[in-house]
Coordinates of C-alpha atoms in Angstrom, one line a residue:
M11 CA 17.6 31.3 -5.8
D12 CA 17.7 28.2 -3.6
R13 CA 13.9 27.8 -4.0
F14 CA 14.2 28.1 -7.8
L15 CA 16.9 25.4 -7.8
A16 CA 14.8 23.1 -5.6
V17 CA 11.8 23.5 -8.0
A18 CA 14.0 22.9 -11.0
V19 CA 15.5 19.7 -9.5
L20 CA 12.0 18.5 -8.5
L21 CA 10.7 19.2 -12.1
L22 CA 13.7 17.3 -13.7
A23 CA 13.2 14.4 -11.3
T24 CA 9.5 14.3 -12.2
L25 CA 10.2 14.2 -15.9
A26 CA 12.9 11.5 -15.5
N27 CA 10.6 9.4 -13.3
A28 CA 7.6 9.8 -15.5
A29 CA 9.2 7.7 -18.2
Q30 CA 9.8 5.0 -15.6
G31 CA 6.3 5.0 -14.1
A32 CA 3.1 3.1 -14.7
E33 CA -0.5 4.3 -14.5
L34 CA -2.3 3.1 -11.4
D35 CA -6.1 2.9 -12.1
L36 CA -8.1 2.9 -8.9
G37 CA -11.5 3.2 -10.5
S38 CA -12.4 6.9 -9.9
L39 CA -8.7 7.8 -9.5
R40 CA -5.7 7.5 -11.8
I41 CA -2.2 8.3 -10.8
D42 CA 1.3 7.7 -12.4
W43 CA 3.1 5.3 -10.0
P44 CA 6.6 4.0 -10.0
S45 CA 7.0 0.8 -12.0
G46 CA 7.7 -2.5 -10.3
Y47 CA 4.8 -2.3 -7.9
K48 CA 2.5 -5.4 -7.7
E49 CA -1.1 -5.2 -6.6
V50 CA -1.6 -7.8 -3.8
G51 CA -5.3 -7.3 -3.2
R52 CA -8.1 -5.3 -4.8
E53 CA -10.1 -5.1 -1.6
S54 CA -10.1 -1.9 0.5
P55 CA -7.5 -1.0 1.4
I56 CA -5.7 -1.8 -1.8
R57 CA -2.2 -3.1 -1.1
L58 CA 0.8 -2.7 -3.4
V59 CA 4.3 -4.1 -2.8
G60 CA 7.3 -2.4 -4.4
P61 CA 10.5 -3.8 -5.7
D62 CA 12.4 -2.9 -2.5
G63 CA 9.7 -4.3 -0.2
V64 CA 7.9 -0.9 0.1
N65 CA 4.3 -1.5 1.2
V66 CA 1.6 0.9 0.0
L67 CA -2.0 0.9 1.3
I68 CA -4.6 2.9 -0.6
T69 CA -8.2 3.6 0.5
V70 CA -10.5 5.5 -1.9
W71 CA -13.7 7.0 -0.7
N72 CA -16.5 8.1 -3.1
A73 CA -19.2 9.8 -1.0
K74 CA -22.8 9.8 -2.2
P75 CA -24.2 13.3 -2.2
E76 CA -27.5 13.8 -0.3
A77 CA -30.4 15.3 -2.2
G78 CA -30.4 19.1 -1.9
A79 CA -27.1 19.4 -0.2
D80 CA -24.1 21.2 -1.5
A81 CA -22.3 17.9 -1.3
P82 CA -18.9 18.4 -3.1
S83 CA -17.9 21.4 -0.9
D84 CA -19.4 19.9 2.3
T85 CA -17.7 16.5 1.7
S86 CA -14.4 18.1 0.8
A87 CA -14.5 20.1 4.0
V88 CA -15.2 16.9 6.0
F89 CA -12.3 15.1 4.3
S90 CA -10.0 18.0 4.8
S91 CA -10.9 18.2 8.5
I92 CA -10.1 14.5 8.9
A93 CA -6.7 15.0 7.2
E94 CA -5.8 18.0 9.3
S95 CA -6.7 16.3 12.6
R96 CA -5.7 12.7 12.1
L97 CA -2.6 12.7 9.8
P98 CA -0.4 14.6 12.3
E99 CA -1.5 12.4 15.1
L100 CA -0.8 9.2 13.1
A101 CA 2.6 10.6 11.9
A102 CA 3.7 11.2 15.5
T103 CA 2.7 7.7 16.8
D104 CA 5.9 5.8 16.1
G105 CA 9.0 7.8 15.1
K106 CA 10.3 11.3 14.4
V107 CA 8.1 13.5 12.2
V108 CA 10.5 14.9 9.6
V109 CA 7.9 16.5 7.4
P110 CA 5.0 17.9 9.4
L111 CA 1.6 18.2 7.8
Q112 CA 1.8 20.0 4.5
R113 CA -1.2 21.2 2.4
Q114 CA -0.9 21.8 -1.3
I115 CA -3.3 22.5 -4.1
L116 CA -2.7 20.3 -7.1
P117 CA -3.1 21.4 -10.8
D118 CA -6.5 19.6 -11.0
G119 CA -7.8 21.4 -7.9
S120 CA -7.4 18.5 -5.5
I121 CA -5.9 19.3 -2.1
L122 CA -3.0 17.1 -1.1
Y123 CA -2.1 16.6 2.6
S124 CA 1.2 14.8 3.4
T125 CA 3.5 13.9 6.3
A126 CA 6.7 11.9 6.6
T127 CA 8.0 10.1 9.6
Q128 CA 11.4 8.5 10.2
T129 CA 11.2 5.3 12.2
G130 CA 13.7 2.5 13.1
A131 CA 17.3 2.7 14.2
H132 CA 20.0 4.6 12.3
R133 CA 21.4 1.6 10.5
K134 CA 17.9 0.2 9.8
A135 CA 16.1 3.4 9.0
K136 CA 12.5 3.1 7.9
F137 CA 10.0 5.6 6.7
Y138 CA 6.2 6.0 7.1
L139 CA 4.6 8.4 4.6
Q140 CA 1.0 9.6 4.4
Y141 CA -0.7 11.3 1.5
M142 CA -4.4 12.2 1.6
L143 CA -6.0 13.5 -1.6
V144 CA -9.2 15.5 -1.3
A145 CA -10.8 15.8 -4.7
P146 CA -12.8 18.9 -5.8
S147 CA -15.8 16.5 -5.9
S148 CA -17.1 14.2 -3.2
S149 CA -14.0 11.8 -3.2
A150 CA -10.8 11.3 -1.3
A151 CA -8.0 8.8 -1.1
L152 CA -5.5 7.9 1.6
F153 CA -2.1 6.5 0.6
T154 CA 0.3 5.2 3.3
V155 CA 3.8 4.2 2.2
E156 CA 6.2 2.2 4.4
G157 CA 9.7 0.8 3.7
R158 CA 13.4 1.1 4.4
G159 CA 15.3 4.3 3.9
D160 CA 15.3 8.0 4.5
A161 CA 11.9 9.5 5.1
A162 CA 12.6 12.9 3.6
A163 CA 14.1 11.6 0.4
Q164 CA 11.3 9.0 0.0
H165 CA 8.7 11.7 0.6
L166 CA 10.0 13.8 -2.3
H167 CA 10.1 10.6 -4.5
F168 CA 6.4 9.8 -3.9
L169 CA 5.2 13.4 -3.6
E170 CA 5.9 14.1 -7.2
R171 CA 3.5 11.3 -8.3
F172 CA 0.5 13.1 -6.9
Y173 CA 0.9 15.9 -9.5
S174 CA -0.4 13.4 -12.1
V175 CA -3.8 12.6 -10.4
E176 CA -6.9 12.5 -12.4
W177 CA -10.3 12.0 -10.8
A178 CA -13.1 10.5 -13.0
D179 CA -15.7 12.8 -11.3
A180 CA -13.5 15.9 -11.0
R181 CA -16.4 18.3 -11.4

């Protein structure tokens, strides 16, 4: 019952926030993102700054398949291996990991890896979030999100955005 309630609350929050969001177009990747974020640079990594000083860095990789190779599955496996080995290490670098590495399959078939770390002192709590999307094709994207506030709550706020991803080369 608690799990059903949590899913219902997350669904309602998703619907409520979808009306307040804006589409973020990153070339081969589109995602509904909270409104109020300004793009600071278009070079890799792409940097966004949010209304409350939240900083977002986004790196998108589009691997070129080699001739004769089963590129999408091989490339996806490499990206997944990187996420599984590096994200937990980076999450533990500076703070308390409050959401250890999670792996979810999204509706479009992408794999989403995520972590959340609480940093800073109690009165000046800060968060560090990581989201790595591994597309069903030969693409991946890493989002890091940093700002002031509670890491677990911010993680849920941003996590819901990834259910809207659309890859241009999703096959």
